[in-house]
PDB file of C-alpha atoms in Angstrom:
ATOM      1  CA  MET A  20     117.715 110.212  70.682  1.00  0.00           C
ATOM      2  CA  ASP A  21     118.913 106.554  71.880  1.00  0.00           C
ATOM      3  CA  PHE A  22     117.257 106.250  74.727  1.00  0.00           C
ATOM      4  CA  LEU A  23     118.631 103.259  75.736  1.00  0.00           C
ATOM      5  CA  LYS A  24     121.940 104.590  74.879  1.00  0.00           C
ATOM      6  CA  CYS A  25     121.057 107.939  77.329  1.00  0.00           C
ATOM      7  CA  MET A  26     120.328 105.425  80.445  1.00  0.00           C
ATOM      8  CA  ASN A  27     123.472 103.926  80.394  1.00  0.00           C
ATOM      9  CA  ASN A  28     125.472 107.264  80.307  1.00  0.00           C
ATOM     10  CA  PHE A  29     123.523 109.083  82.480  1.00  0.00           C
ATOM     11  CA  PRO A  30     126.085 109.692  85.787  1.00  0.00           C
ATOM     12  CA  TRP A  31     122.251 109.046  87.819  1.00  0.00           C
ATOM     13  CA  ASN A  32     124.965 108.510  90.790  1.00  0.00           C
ATOM     14  CA  ARG A  33     125.639 112.532  90.865  1.00  0.00           C
ATOM     15  CA  PHE A  34     121.821 113.499  91.463  1.00  0.00           C
ATOM     16  CA  ALA A  35     119.780 113.423  94.645  1.00  0.00           C
ATOM     17  CA  THR A  36     116.645 112.422  94.633  1.00  0.00           C
ATOM     18  CA  VAL A  37     114.685 113.666  98.167  1.00  0.00           C
ATOM     19  CA  TYR A  38     115.107 109.864  99.728  1.00  0.00           C
ATOM     20  CA  GLU A  39     118.425 108.841  97.790  1.00  0.00           C
ATOM     21  CA  THR A  40     121.863 110.512  98.014  1.00  0.00           C
ATOM     22  CA  ASN A  41     121.809 108.926  93.911  1.00  0.00           C
ATOM     23  CA  SER A  42     119.553 108.898  91.485  1.00  0.00           C
ATOM     24  CA  ILE A  43     120.334 104.871  90.119  1.00  0.00           C
ATOM     25  CA  GLY A  44     116.934 103.365  91.324  1.00  0.00           C
ATOM     26  CA  LEU A  45     115.237 105.359  88.389  1.00  0.00           C
ATOM     27  CA  LYS A  46     117.247 104.261  85.359  1.00  0.00           C
ATOM     28  CA  GLY A  47     115.918 100.859  85.878  1.00  0.00           C
ATOM     29  CA  ILE A  48     112.164 102.283  85.956  1.00  0.00           C
ATOM     30  CA  PHE A  49     112.494 104.794  82.958  1.00  0.00           C
ATOM     31  CA  ILE A  50     114.074 101.986  81.199  1.00  0.00           C
ATOM     32  CA  LYS A  51     111.026  99.718  82.276  1.00  0.00           C
ATOM     33  CA  MET A  52     108.617 102.472  80.608  1.00  0.00           C
ATOM     34  CA  PHE A  53     111.081 102.040  77.885  1.00  0.00           C
ATOM     35  CA  ASN A  54     109.989  99.073  77.408  1.00  0.00           C
ATOM     36  CA  ASN A  55     106.046  99.028  78.441  1.00  0.00           C
ATOM     37  CA  THR A  56     106.876  97.066  81.633  1.00  0.00           C
ATOM     38  CA  ALA A  57     106.152  99.622  84.262  1.00  0.00           C
ATOM     39  CA  GLU A  58     103.603  98.877  86.819  1.00  0.00           C
ATOM     40  CA  MET A  59     101.504 102.087  88.559  1.00  0.00           C
ATOM     41  CA  SER A  60     103.735 101.953  91.300  1.00  0.00           C
ATOM     42  CA  ASP A  61     106.509 102.477  89.778  1.00  0.00           C
ATOM     43  CA  TYR A  62     105.103 105.874  87.590  1.00  0.00           C
ATOM     44  CA  GLN A  63     104.935 106.820  91.759  1.00  0.00           C
ATOM     45  CA  TYR A  64     108.090 106.090  92.750  1.00  0.00           C
ATOM     46  CA  VAL A  65     109.405 108.364  89.808  1.00  0.00           C
ATOM     47  CA  ILE A  66     107.310 111.309  90.045  1.00  0.00           C
ATOM     48  CA  ASP A  67     107.657 111.386  94.159  1.00  0.00           C
ATOM     49  CA  ARG A  68     111.737 111.447  93.200  1.00  0.00           C
ATOM     50  CA  LEU A  69     111.044 114.096  90.756  1.00  0.00           C
ATOM     51  CA  GLU A  70     108.827 116.180  93.117  1.00  0.00           C
ATOM     52  CA  CYS A  71     107.995 116.414  96.905  1.00  0.00           C
ATOM     53  CA  GLN A  72     105.790 119.023  98.570  1.00  0.00           C
ATOM     54  CA  ASP A  73     106.467 121.737  95.763  1.00  0.00           C
ATOM     55  CA  THR A  74     110.358 121.216  95.338  1.00  0.00           C
ATOM     56  CA  LEU A  75     111.952 120.191  92.683  1.00  0.00           C
ATOM     57  CA  TYR A  76     115.411 118.764  92.587  1.00  0.00           C
ATOM     58  CA  ARG A  77     118.975 119.068  90.583  1.00  0.00           C
ATOM     59  CA  ILE A  78     117.177 114.908  88.784  1.00  0.00           C
ATOM     60  CA  THR A  79     113.794 116.933  88.348  1.00  0.00           C
ATOM     61  CA  PRO A  80     114.620 118.753  85.014  1.00  0.00           C
ATOM     62  CA  TRP A  81     116.534 115.350  83.569  1.00  0.00           C
ATOM     63  CA  GLY A  82     113.702 112.801  84.334  1.00  0.00           C
ATOM     64  CA  LEU A  83     110.764 115.297  82.373  1.00  0.00           C
ATOM     65  CA  LYS A  84     112.772 115.243  79.543  1.00  0.00           C
ATOM     66  CA  PHE A  85     112.886 111.351  79.716  1.00  0.00           C
ATOM     67  CA  TYR A  86     109.288 111.970  80.246  1.00  0.00           C
ATOM     68  CA  ILE A  87     109.103 113.697  76.833  1.00  0.00           C
ATOM     69  CA  CYS A  88     111.627 111.433  75.376  1.00  0.00           C
ATOM     70  CA  LEU A  89     109.320 108.889  75.995  1.00  0.00           C
ATOM     71  CA  LEU A  90     106.120 110.818  75.015  1.00  0.00           C
ATOM     72  CA  ILE A  91     107.960 111.563  71.773  1.00  0.00           C
ATOM     73  CA  GLU A  92     108.686 107.568  71.516  1.00  0.00           C
ATOM     74  CA  ASN A  93     105.434 106.291  71.962  1.00  0.00           C
ATOM     75  CA  LYS A  94     106.393 104.373  74.957  1.00  0.00           C
ATOM     76  CA  SER A  95     104.552 103.312  78.006  1.00  0.00           C
ATOM     77  CA  HIS A  96     101.229 105.181  80.108  1.00  0.00           C
ATOM     78  CA  GLN A  97     101.686 108.182  78.141  1.00  0.00           C
ATOM     79  CA  ASP A  98      98.755 109.907  79.980  1.00  0.00           C
ATOM     80  CA  ILE A  99     100.439 109.439  83.161  1.00  0.00           C
ATOM     81  CA  LEU A 100     103.441 110.996  81.642  1.00  0.00           C
ATOM     82  CA  LEU A 101     101.178 113.619  80.598  1.00  0.00           C
ATOM     83  CA  GLN A 102      99.063 113.883  84.397  1.00  0.00           C
ATOM     84  CA  ASN A 103     103.480 113.755  85.916  1.00  0.00           C
ATOM     85  CA  ILE A 104     104.528 116.489  83.528  1.00  0.00           C
ATOM     86  CA  ASN A 105     101.192 118.216  85.062  1.00  0.00           C
ATOM     87  CA  VAL A 106     102.586 117.944  88.439  1.00  0.00           C
ATOM     88  CA  LEU A 107     105.874 119.317  87.190  1.00  0.00           C
ATOM     89  CA  PHE A 108     104.938 122.147  85.605  1.00  0.00           C
ATOM     90  CA  GLU A 109     102.755 122.884  89.278  1.00  0.00           C
ATOM     91  CA  ALA A 110     105.397 122.855  90.968  1.00  0.00           C
ATOM     92  CA  ALA A 111     107.655 124.704  88.764  1.00  0.00           C
ATOM     93  CA  ASN A 112     105.257 127.245  88.213  1.00  0.00           C
ATOM     94  CA  TYR A 113     104.376 128.010  92.335  1.00  0.00           C
ATOM     95  CA  ASN A 114     108.460 128.044  92.667  1.00  0.00           C
ATOM     96  CA  MET A 115     108.774 130.777  89.346  1.00  0.00           C
ATOM     97  CA  GLN A 116     105.898 132.646  91.601  1.00  0.00           C
ATOM     98  CA  VAL A 117     107.938 132.183  95.197  1.00  0.00           C
ATOM     99  CA  ASP A 118     110.742 134.095  93.020  1.00  0.00           C
ATOM    100  CA  ILE A 119     108.831 136.955  91.638  1.00  0.00           C
ATOM    101  CA  ALA A 120     107.018 137.245  95.196  1.00  0.00           C
ATOM    102  CA  THR A 121     110.711 136.986  96.659  1.00  0.00           C
ATOM    103  CA  ASN A 122     112.718 139.286  93.847  1.00  0.00           C
ATOM    104  CA  TYR A 123     114.845 136.575  92.900  1.00  0.00           C
ATOM    105  CA  ASN A 124     117.385 138.106  90.497  1.00  0.00           C
ATOM    106  CA  PRO A 125     119.621 135.379  88.800  1.00  0.00           C
ATOM    107  CA  THR A 126     123.390 136.612  88.557  1.00  0.00           C
ATOM    108  CA  LYS A 127     124.804 136.891  85.145  1.00  0.00           C
ATOM    109  CA  GLY A 128     126.777 134.080  86.313  1.00  0.00           C
ATOM    110  CA  ASN A 129     124.335 131.771  86.921  1.00  0.00           C
ATOM    111  CA  LEU A 130     122.599 133.018  83.532  1.00  0.00           C
ATOM    112  CA  MET A 131     126.053 132.248  81.859  1.00  0.00           C
ATOM    113  CA  LYS A 132     125.535 128.889  83.986  1.00  0.00           C
ATOM    114  CA  TYR A 133     122.087 128.202  82.495  1.00  0.00           C
ATOM    115  CA  GLU A 134     122.963 128.524  78.894  1.00  0.00           C
ATOM    116  CA  ILE A 135     125.869 126.062  79.529  1.00  0.00           C
ATOM    117  CA  ILE A 136     123.227 123.634  81.030  1.00  0.00           C
ATOM    118  CA  LYS A 137     120.840 124.081  78.165  1.00  0.00           C
ATOM    119  CA  SER A 138     123.497 122.589  75.744  1.00  0.00           C
ATOM    120  CA  LYS A 139     122.642 119.718  76.727  1.00  0.00           C
ATOM    121  CA  LEU A 140     119.030 119.694  78.606  1.00  0.00           C
ATOM    122  CA  PHE A 141     117.900 120.994  75.620  1.00  0.00           C
ATOM    123  CA  ASP A 142     119.728 118.699  73.458  1.00  0.00           C
ATOM    124  CA  ARG A 143     117.347 116.681  71.380  1.00  0.00           C
ATOM    125  CA  ASP A 144     120.268 114.024  70.626  1.00  0.00           C
ATOM    126  CA  PHE A 145     121.404 114.187  74.162  1.00  0.00           C
ATOM    127  CA  ASP A 146     123.196 110.617  74.711  1.00  0.00           C
ATOM    128  CA  GLY A 147     123.622 110.812  78.883  1.00  0.00           C
ATOM    129  CA  THR A 148     127.043 111.481  78.985  1.00  0.00           C
ATOM    130  CA  MET A 149     128.505 114.739  80.984  1.00  0.00           C
ATOM    131  CA  ASP A 150     132.149 115.205  82.002  1.00  0.00           C
ATOM    132  CA  ALA A 151     132.944 116.791  85.177  1.00  0.00           C
ATOM    133  CA  ASP A 152     132.971 120.508  84.614  1.00  0.00           C
ATOM    134  CA  TYR A 153     129.186 120.482  82.740  1.00  0.00           C
ATOM    135  CA  ILE A 154     128.511 118.338  86.186  1.00  0.00           C
ATOM    136  CA  LYS A 155     130.270 121.236  88.279  1.00  0.00           C
ATOM    137  CA  THR A 156     128.423 123.863  86.454  1.00  0.00           C
ATOM    138  CA  PHE A 157     124.543 122.193  87.000  1.00  0.00           C
ATOM    139  CA  LYS A 158     125.161 121.351  90.877  1.00  0.00           C
ATOM    140  CA  SER A 159     126.772 125.491  91.367  1.00  0.00           C
ATOM    141  CA  ILE A 160     123.633 127.150  89.538  1.00  0.00           C
ATOM    142  CA  ASP A 161     120.845 127.826  91.941  1.00  0.00           C
ATOM    143  CA  ARG A 162     118.879 125.565  93.028  1.00  0.00           C
ATOM    144  CA  ASN A 163     115.807 128.727  91.272  1.00  0.00           C
ATOM    145  CA  PHE A 164     117.267 127.442  88.054  1.00  0.00           C
ATOM    146  CA  MET A 165     115.422 123.914  88.144  1.00  0.00           C
ATOM    147  CA  GLN A 166     112.133 125.697  87.839  1.00  0.00           C
ATOM    148  CA  ARG A 167     113.388 127.376  85.554  1.00  0.00           C
ATOM    149  CA  SER A 168     114.506 124.763  83.315  1.00  0.00           C
ATOM    150  CA  THR A 169     110.906 123.013  83.685  1.00  0.00           C
ATOM    151  CA  ILE A 170     109.092 125.249  82.246  1.00  0.00           C
ATOM    152  CA  ASP A 171     111.537 126.452  79.535  1.00  0.00           C
ATOM    153  CA  LEU A 172     111.468 122.317  78.466  1.00  0.00           C
ATOM    154  CA  ILE A 173     107.813 122.427  78.961  1.00  0.00           C
ATOM    155  CA  GLN A 174     107.647 125.588  76.749  1.00  0.00           C
ATOM    156  CA  GLN A 175     109.648 124.493  74.309  1.00  0.00           C
ATOM    157  CA  ASN A 176     107.820 121.480  73.955  1.00  0.00           C
ATOM    158  CA  ILE A 177     104.022 122.688  73.986  1.00  0.00           C
ATOM    159  CA  SER A 178     103.325 121.288  70.345  1.00  0.00           C
ATOM    160  CA  LEU A 179     103.947 118.125  71.674  1.00  0.00           C
ATOM    161  CA  PHE A 180     101.865 118.095  73.936  1.00  0.00           C
ATOM    162  CA  GLU A 181      98.762 119.707  72.215  1.00  0.00           C
ATOM    163  CA  ASP A 182      99.031 117.508  69.281  1.00  0.00           C
ATOM    164  CA  LEU A 183      98.388 114.837  72.270  1.00  0.00           C
ATOM    165  CA  THR A 184      95.530 116.173  73.117  1.00  0.00           C
ATOM    166  CA  LYS A 185      93.545 115.057  69.994  1.00  0.00           C
ATOM    167  CA  SER A 186      94.859 111.544  70.347  1.00  0.00           C
ATOM    168  CA  MET A 187      92.742 108.753  69.680  1.00  0.00           C
ATOM    169  CA  ASN A 188      92.696 107.359  73.414  1.00  0.00           C
ATOM    170  CA  SER A 189      89.842 109.419  75.948  1.00  0.00           C
ATOM    171  CA  ASN A 190      93.050 109.065  78.307  1.00  0.00           C
ATOM    172  CA  ILE A 191      95.621 110.764  76.731  1.00  0.00           C
ATOM    173  CA  THR A 192      93.243 113.654  75.186  1.00  0.00           C
ATOM    174  CA  GLN A 193      91.863 114.002  78.980  1.00  0.00           C
ATOM    175  CA  SER A 194      95.891 114.425  80.295  1.00  0.00           C
ATOM    176  CA  ALA A 195      97.292 116.080  77.600  1.00  0.00           C
ATOM    177  CA  SER A 196      94.327 118.514  77.519  1.00  0.00           C
ATOM    178  CA  LEU A 197      94.636 119.280  81.370  1.00  0.00           C
ATOM    179  CA  LEU A 198      98.435 119.298  80.761  1.00  0.00           C
ATOM    180  CA  VAL A 199      97.931 122.242  78.313  1.00  0.00           C
ATOM    181  CA  ASN A 200      95.301 123.828  80.732  1.00  0.00           C
ATOM    182  CA  SER A 201      97.764 124.390  83.396  1.00  0.00           C
ATOM    183  CA  ILE A 202     100.457 125.350  80.850  1.00  0.00           C
ATOM    184  CA  HIS A 203      98.252 128.289  78.858  1.00  0.00           C
ATOM    185  CA  ASN A 204      96.305 128.819  82.337  1.00  0.00           C
ATOM    186  CA  PRO A 205      99.333 129.000  85.260  1.00  0.00           C
ATOM    187  CA  LYS A 206      97.495 128.879  88.515  1.00  0.00           C
ATOM    188  CA  LYS A 207      98.076 132.588  90.433  1.00  0.00           C
ATOM    189  CA  TYR A 208      99.649 132.327  93.879  1.00  0.00           C
ATOM    190  CA  ASP A 209      98.737 134.776  96.578  1.00  0.00           C
ATOM    191  CA  PHE A 210     102.121 135.195  98.939  1.00  0.00           C
ATOM    192  CA  GLY A 211     100.405 138.113 101.058  1.00  0.00           C
ATOM    193  CA  LYS A 212     101.400 141.177  99.324  1.00  0.00           C
ATOM    194  CA  SER A 213      99.605 144.585  99.609  1.00  0.00           C
TER     195      SER A 213
END
């Protein structure tokens, strides 16, 4: 994937964050991460907009995809990216368990929409472009699919995270090990079922 081309083509103005009605501010920071010029406050800014109090947003799976691309490109502070991916995993894991506890069952229509969404979200050559129909499909799917797509993207890339546990950089090794452990041993939540 051509990361900078994807950043320029991605429809940032169509995805809200917890704080803004668009995610345009994320574009510049992801580019700074790619160029290895991001500061610690930039990393915090991004994760604060992708996840808030275990809530995931429609921009979250895309932010995760861009984190993974940065890891593959060996760009930015990989240890921080891995920590932030772990935050997203924990939030998605929690929300998936809420779905189970509340007996959420996706409709056939939502499952069909998810297959359409995966065509770009899971495409390693994604160039950032989305037509109006794709955006409409993405925005109309149940919010529950934000955690499902987050978990699925992480599962698709587990070998990358496992490889990073063998990094020569101890900070990367530690962050990757924590993430891999979270994935293999997801926290269980008790929602008071008897």
